mmCIF file of C-alpha atoms in Angstrom:
data_model
loop_
_atom_site.group_PDB
_atom_site.id
_atom_site.type_symbol
_atom_site.label_atom_id
_atom_site.label_comp_id
_atom_site.label_asym_id
_atom_site.label_seq_id
_atom_site.Cartn_x
_atom_site.Cartn_y
_atom_site.Cartn_z
ATOM 1 C CA UNK A 1 75.568 101.075 49.438
ATOM 2 C CA UNK A 2 75.862 104.618 48.121
ATOM 3 C CA UNK A 3 74.766 107.134 50.727
ATOM 4 C CA UNK A 4 72.785 110.166 49.654
ATOM 5 C CA UNK A 5 72.094 113.427 51.501
ATOM 6 C CA UNK A 6 68.570 112.170 52.308
ATOM 7 C CA UNK A 7 70.196 109.323 54.286
ATOM 8 C CA UNK A 8 72.144 111.659 56.610
ATOM 9 C CA UNK A 9 70.538 111.864 60.048
ATOM 10 C CA UNK A 10 71.048 114.205 62.983
ATOM 11 C CA UNK A 11 72.683 116.957 60.925
ATOM 12 C CA UNK A 12 69.641 118.650 59.362
ATOM 13 C CA UNK A 13 71.102 122.187 59.431
ATOM 14 C CA UNK A 14 74.277 121.140 57.621
ATOM 15 C CA UNK A 15 72.407 119.145 55.013
ATOM 16 C CA UNK A 16 70.006 121.999 54.341
ATOM 17 C CA UNK A 17 72.898 124.458 53.973
ATOM 18 C CA UNK A 18 74.777 122.124 51.569
ATOM 19 C CA UNK A 19 71.646 121.552 49.481
ATOM 20 C CA UNK A 20 71.013 125.280 49.282
ATOM 21 C CA UNK A 21 74.616 125.988 48.234
ATOM 22 C CA UNK A 22 74.531 123.304 45.524
ATOM 23 C CA UNK A 23 71.156 124.467 44.221
ATOM 24 C CA UNK A 24 72.338 128.090 44.049
ATOM 25 C CA UNK A 25 75.683 126.955 42.540
ATOM 26 C CA UNK A 26 77.471 128.723 45.429
ATOM 27 C CA UNK A 27 79.274 125.753 46.890
ATOM 28 C CA UNK A 28 82.842 126.795 47.652
ATOM 29 C CA UNK A 29 85.828 124.869 46.174
ATOM 30 C CA UNK A 30 86.958 124.132 49.684
ATOM 31 C CA UNK A 31 84.795 122.988 52.594
ATOM 32 C CA UNK A 32 85.631 122.228 56.208
ATOM 33 C CA UNK A 33 83.440 119.711 58.043
ATOM 34 C CA UNK A 34 84.272 120.293 61.709
ATOM 35 C CA UNK A 35 83.007 118.377 64.697
ATOM 36 C CA UNK A 36 83.704 115.554 67.083
ATOM 37 C CA UNK A 37 84.503 112.065 65.981
ATOM 38 C CA UNK A 38 81.723 109.733 64.838
ATOM 39 C CA UNK A 39 78.890 112.234 64.146
ATOM 40 C CA UNK A 40 78.638 111.815 60.356
ATOM 41 C CA UNK A 41 81.280 114.079 58.760
ATOM 42 C CA UNK A 42 82.769 111.440 56.465
ATOM 43 C CA UNK A 43 79.360 109.963 55.571
ATOM 44 C CA UNK A 44 78.055 113.428 54.686
ATOM 45 C CA UNK A 45 81.140 114.170 52.599
ATOM 46 C CA UNK A 46 80.525 110.974 50.589
ATOM 47 C CA UNK A 47 76.847 111.890 50.081
ATOM 48 C CA UNK A 48 77.795 115.401 48.947
ATOM 49 C CA UNK A 49 80.349 113.917 46.563
ATOM 50 C CA UNK A 50 77.698 111.663 45.054
ATOM 51 C CA UNK A 51 75.449 114.701 44.393
ATOM 52 C CA UNK A 52 78.371 116.829 43.120
ATOM 53 C CA UNK A 53 79.455 114.125 40.662
ATOM 54 C CA UNK A 54 75.972 112.913 39.648
ATOM 55 C CA UNK A 55 75.154 113.213 35.956
ATOM 56 C CA UNK A 56 71.400 113.775 36.447
ATOM 57 C CA UNK A 57 70.823 115.125 39.940
ATOM 58 C CA UNK A 58 67.140 115.075 40.745
ATOM 59 C CA UNK A 59 65.909 117.864 42.966
ATOM 60 C CA UNK A 60 68.554 118.140 45.632
ATOM 61 C CA UNK A 61 70.072 114.673 45.669
ATOM 62 C CA UNK A 62 72.057 112.265 43.523
ATOM 63 C CA UNK A 63 69.966 110.201 41.071
ATOM 64 C CA UNK A 64 71.427 106.859 42.158
ATOM 65 C CA UNK A 65 71.243 105.457 38.589
ATOM 66 C CA UNK A 66 73.787 107.230 36.343
ATOM 67 C CA UNK A 67 77.303 105.957 35.578
ATOM 68 C CA UNK A 68 78.754 108.249 38.263
ATOM 69 C CA UNK A 69 76.300 107.047 40.914
ATOM 70 C CA UNK A 70 76.905 103.423 39.967
ATOM 71 C CA UNK A 71 80.653 104.026 40.370
ATOM 72 C CA UNK A 72 80.062 105.616 43.812
ATOM 73 C CA UNK A 73 77.856 102.593 44.694
ATOM 74 C CA UNK A 74 80.647 100.142 43.816
ATOM 75 C CA UNK A 75 83.278 102.209 45.641
ATOM 76 C CA UNK A 76 85.349 102.621 42.500
ATOM 77 C CA UNK A 77 84.677 106.182 41.311
ATOM 78 C CA UNK A 78 87.796 107.399 39.466
ATOM 79 C CA UNK A 79 87.102 111.066 40.321
ATOM 80 C CA UNK A 80 86.389 110.520 44.043
ATOM 81 C CA UNK A 81 89.521 110.511 46.192
ATOM 82 C CA UNK A 82 89.634 109.870 49.950
ATOM 83 C CA UNK A 83 92.898 110.831 51.576
ATOM 84 C CA UNK A 84 93.832 109.207 54.889
ATOM 85 C CA UNK A 85 96.847 109.369 57.176
ATOM 86 C CA UNK A 86 97.570 105.709 56.353
ATOM 87 C CA UNK A 87 98.780 106.911 52.923
ATOM 88 C CA UNK A 88 101.832 108.322 54.691
ATOM 89 C CA UNK A 89 103.274 104.812 54.685
ATOM 90 C CA UNK A 90 103.087 104.634 50.858
ATOM 91 C CA UNK A 91 105.352 107.659 50.472
ATOM 92 C CA UNK A 92 107.779 106.918 53.287
ATOM 93 C CA UNK A 93 110.408 104.648 51.750
ATOM 94 C CA UNK A 94 112.233 104.095 55.023
ATOM 95 C CA UNK A 95 109.312 102.139 56.467
ATOM 96 C CA UNK A 96 109.516 104.096 59.714
ATOM 97 C CA UNK A 97 106.329 106.115 59.222
ATOM 98 C CA UNK A 98 103.743 105.506 61.924
ATOM 99 C CA UNK A 99 101.178 107.404 59.819
ATOM 100 C CA UNK A 100 100.709 110.088 62.455
ATOM 101 C CA UNK A 101 100.855 112.970 59.983
ATOM 102 C CA UNK A 102 99.688 113.852 56.495
ATOM 103 C CA UNK A 103 102.920 114.810 54.744
ATOM 104 C CA UNK A 104 103.510 117.110 51.814
ATOM 105 C CA UNK A 105 104.177 114.039 49.680
ATOM 106 C CA UNK A 106 100.708 112.645 50.427
ATOM 107 C CA UNK A 107 99.003 115.942 49.532
ATOM 108 C CA UNK A 108 101.093 116.401 46.361
ATOM 109 C CA UNK A 109 100.518 112.872 45.044
ATOM 110 C CA UNK A 110 96.935 112.297 46.297
ATOM 111 C CA UNK A 111 95.425 115.756 45.827
ATOM 112 C CA UNK A 112 97.512 118.335 43.894
ATOM 113 C CA UNK A 113 98.524 116.006 41.021
ATOM 114 C CA UNK A 114 95.151 114.346 40.378
ATOM 115 C CA UNK A 115 93.445 117.716 40.823
ATOM 116 C CA UNK A 116 95.487 119.019 37.886
ATOM 117 C CA UNK A 117 94.373 116.227 35.552
ATOM 118 C CA UNK A 118 91.217 115.874 33.502
ATOM 119 C CA UNK A 119 88.264 114.108 35.075
ATOM 120 C CA UNK A 120 87.587 110.503 34.107
ATOM 121 C CA UNK A 121 83.803 110.734 33.964
ATOM 122 C CA UNK A 122 83.569 114.417 33.023
ATOM 123 C CA UNK A 123 81.568 115.811 35.955
ATOM 124 C CA UNK A 124 84.397 116.980 38.200
ATOM 125 C CA UNK A 125 86.631 115.771 40.993
ATOM 126 C CA UNK A 126 86.124 115.424 44.756
ATOM 127 C CA UNK A 127 88.868 115.086 47.378
ATOM 128 C CA UNK A 128 88.009 114.226 50.981
ATOM 129 C CA UNK A 129 90.845 114.656 53.423
ATOM 130 C CA UNK A 130 90.234 112.766 56.670
ATOM 131 C CA UNK A 131 91.764 114.032 59.940
ATOM 132 C CA UNK A 132 92.882 117.165 58.052
ATOM 133 C CA UNK A 133 94.426 118.573 61.253
ATOM 134 C CA UNK A 134 97.213 115.995 60.808
ATOM 135 C CA UNK A 135 98.509 117.807 57.705
ATOM 136 C CA UNK A 136 101.928 119.282 58.270
ATOM 137 C CA UNK A 137 102.393 122.982 57.709
ATOM 138 C CA UNK A 138 104.174 122.191 54.426
ATOM 139 C CA UNK A 139 101.284 119.904 53.364
ATOM 140 C CA UNK A 140 98.721 122.624 54.119
ATOM 141 C CA UNK A 141 100.734 125.159 52.136
ATOM 142 C CA UNK A 142 100.885 122.684 49.241
ATOM 143 C CA UNK A 143 97.090 122.357 49.421
ATOM 144 C CA UNK A 144 96.606 126.119 49.251
ATOM 145 C CA UNK A 145 97.379 126.489 45.548
ATOM 146 C CA UNK A 146 94.863 123.715 44.677
ATOM 147 C CA UNK A 147 92.244 125.437 46.883
ATOM 148 C CA UNK A 148 92.911 128.758 45.210
ATOM 149 C CA UNK A 149 93.090 127.633 41.562
ATOM 150 C CA UNK A 150 91.445 124.230 41.099
ATOM 151 C CA UNK A 151 91.427 122.926 37.529
ATOM 152 C CA UNK A 152 87.838 122.616 36.386
ATOM 153 C CA UNK A 153 85.005 121.611 38.694
ATOM 154 C CA UNK A 154 86.693 120.507 41.897
ATOM 155 C CA UNK A 155 85.566 120.045 45.479
ATOM 156 C CA UNK A 156 87.935 119.613 48.424
ATOM 157 C CA UNK A 157 86.401 118.609 51.782
ATOM 158 C CA UNK A 158 88.531 118.711 54.924
ATOM 159 C CA UNK A 159 87.255 116.619 57.837
ATOM 160 C CA UNK A 160 88.545 117.682 61.210
ATOM 161 C CA UNK A 161 87.949 117.349 64.924
ATOM 162 C CA UNK A 162 90.392 120.236 65.635
ATOM 163 C CA UNK A 163 89.617 123.061 63.186
ATOM 164 C CA UNK A 164 91.974 125.473 64.944
ATOM 165 C CA UNK A 165 94.934 123.297 63.996
ATOM 166 C CA UNK A 166 94.370 124.210 60.374
ATOM 167 C CA UNK A 167 96.291 127.227 59.103
ATOM 168 C CA UNK A 168 94.355 130.512 59.052
ATOM 169 C CA UNK A 169 95.082 130.700 55.312
ATOM 170 C CA UNK A 170 93.343 127.338 54.774
ATOM 171 C CA UNK A 171 90.360 128.284 56.968
ATOM 172 C CA UNK A 172 89.888 131.608 55.182
ATOM 173 C CA UNK A 173 89.621 129.860 51.805
ATOM 174 C CA UNK A 174 87.083 127.288 52.898
ATOM 175 C CA UNK A 175 83.435 127.358 53.821
ATOM 176 C CA UNK A 176 83.045 125.773 57.270
ATOM 177 C CA UNK A 177 80.205 123.564 58.473
ATOM 178 C CA UNK A 178 79.898 122.579 62.129
ATOM 179 C CA UNK A 179 78.658 119.082 62.928
ATOM 180 C CA UNK A 180 76.920 118.742 66.295
ATOM 181 C CA UNK A 181 76.868 115.756 68.581
ATOM 182 C CA UNK A 182 73.957 113.437 67.816
ATOM 183 C CA UNK A 183 70.856 113.280 69.982
ATOM 184 C CA UNK A 184 70.880 110.325 72.418
ATOM 185 C CA UNK A 185 67.678 108.998 70.854
ATOM 186 C CA UNK A 186 69.270 109.021 67.408
ATOM 187 C CA UNK A 187 72.324 107.063 68.543
ATOM 188 C CA UNK A 188 70.126 104.502 70.351
ATOM 189 C CA UNK A 189 67.878 104.127 67.302
ATOM 190 C CA UNK A 190 70.776 103.603 64.906
ATOM 191 C CA UNK A 191 72.421 101.011 67.144
ATOM 192 C CA UNK A 192 69.181 99.031 67.401
ATOM 193 C CA UNK A 193 68.688 99.380 63.639
ATOM 194 C CA UNK A 194 72.014 97.628 63.237
ATOM 195 C CA UNK A 195 70.755 94.647 65.253
ATOM 196 C CA UNK A 196 72.498 95.502 68.519
ATOM 197 C CA UNK A 197 70.586 94.298 71.589
ATOM 198 C CA UNK A 198 68.807 96.814 73.775
ATOM 199 C CA UNK A 199 71.044 96.607 76.876
ATOM 200 C CA UNK A 200 74.229 96.927 74.831
ATOM 201 C CA UNK A 201 72.733 99.756 72.765
ATOM 202 C CA UNK A 202 71.673 101.646 75.885
ATOM 203 C CA UNK A 203 75.074 101.323 77.571
ATOM 204 C CA UNK A 204 76.929 102.400 74.403
ATOM 205 C CA UNK A 205 74.525 105.287 73.900
ATOM 206 C CA UNK A 206 75.029 106.551 77.450
ATOM 207 C CA UNK A 207 78.822 106.364 77.273
ATOM 208 C CA UNK A 208 79.414 107.703 73.741
ATOM 209 C CA UNK A 209 78.181 111.250 74.362
ATOM 210 C CA UNK A 210 76.439 111.781 71.010
ATOM 211 C CA UNK A 211 78.925 109.870 68.837
ATOM 212 C CA UNK A 212 77.501 106.933 66.879
ATOM 213 C CA UNK A 213 80.979 106.216 65.471
ATOM 214 C CA UNK A 214 82.486 105.893 68.946
ATOM 215 C CA UNK A 215 79.600 103.716 70.161
ATOM 216 C CA UNK A 216 79.964 101.346 67.214
ATOM 217 C CA UNK A 217 83.745 101.113 67.606
ATOM 218 C CA UNK A 218 83.463 100.274 71.293
ATOM 219 C CA UNK A 219 80.947 97.544 70.529
ATOM 220 C CA UNK A 220 82.913 96.127 67.601
ATOM 221 C CA UNK A 221 86.231 96.193 69.546
ATOM 222 C CA UNK A 222 84.490 94.598 72.559
ATOM 223 C CA UNK A 223 85.722 97.319 74.926
ATOM 224 C CA UNK A 224 82.298 98.592 76.035
ATOM 225 C CA UNK A 225 82.562 97.039 79.526
ATOM 226 C CA UNK A 226 86.082 98.437 79.970
ATOM 227 C CA UNK A 227 84.825 101.923 78.979
ATOM 228 C CA UNK A 228 81.910 101.560 81.432
ATOM 229 C CA UNK A 229 84.305 100.526 84.195
ATOM 230 C CA UNK A 230 86.494 103.588 83.560
ATOM 231 C CA UNK A 231 83.504 105.953 83.608
ATOM 232 C CA UNK A 232 82.121 104.428 86.835
ATOM 233 C CA UNK A 233 85.495 104.764 88.563
ATOM 234 C CA UNK A 234 85.788 108.522 87.851
#
């Protein structure tokens, strides 16, 4: 399902700031969403993209009904680009890439080139770069020009757990939003909402230190007991 800003939980200050910036038409071309893993950065970036690309935004959220929103709903929006380190393998012809970095080739082909083309649906373009701290220096420098002179209505969102690993030139051209760890009660509630039994939810909540994403991964990968054993042995 398409996520909207109203669906984002535990990050009220960030959502309020984003809504205010959109309403005042003061949203920067480049945004940095910084914070620990699993607290909603990527989900919020998708919700912001839905609003940014929506043809008939109502109030301060995406309408959920226009062609753009329907494309977001189906996961096939031609103007919404998510860039991940796994794309490194696509551009490494030797087959030796372990996808541990975001290379200049990835940024050129997945951001700079499409950013220079016309939009498909006419509203603009959004690029979300996950684990942005994995960009090489060359890749970050390649991104600078797009950040400085985007063609048309463009939004670039950098997601990072290590904001200081981004070049100062990148940070200075972006508006930064800090994502806090989630309240314990929020993590527990969301786990139960997903049908996870109480004992498992409580254990995952206590171990995950405010990260719903970490809690879910540990449960899905069936390593919760191992994690509990490690913690108890410290």
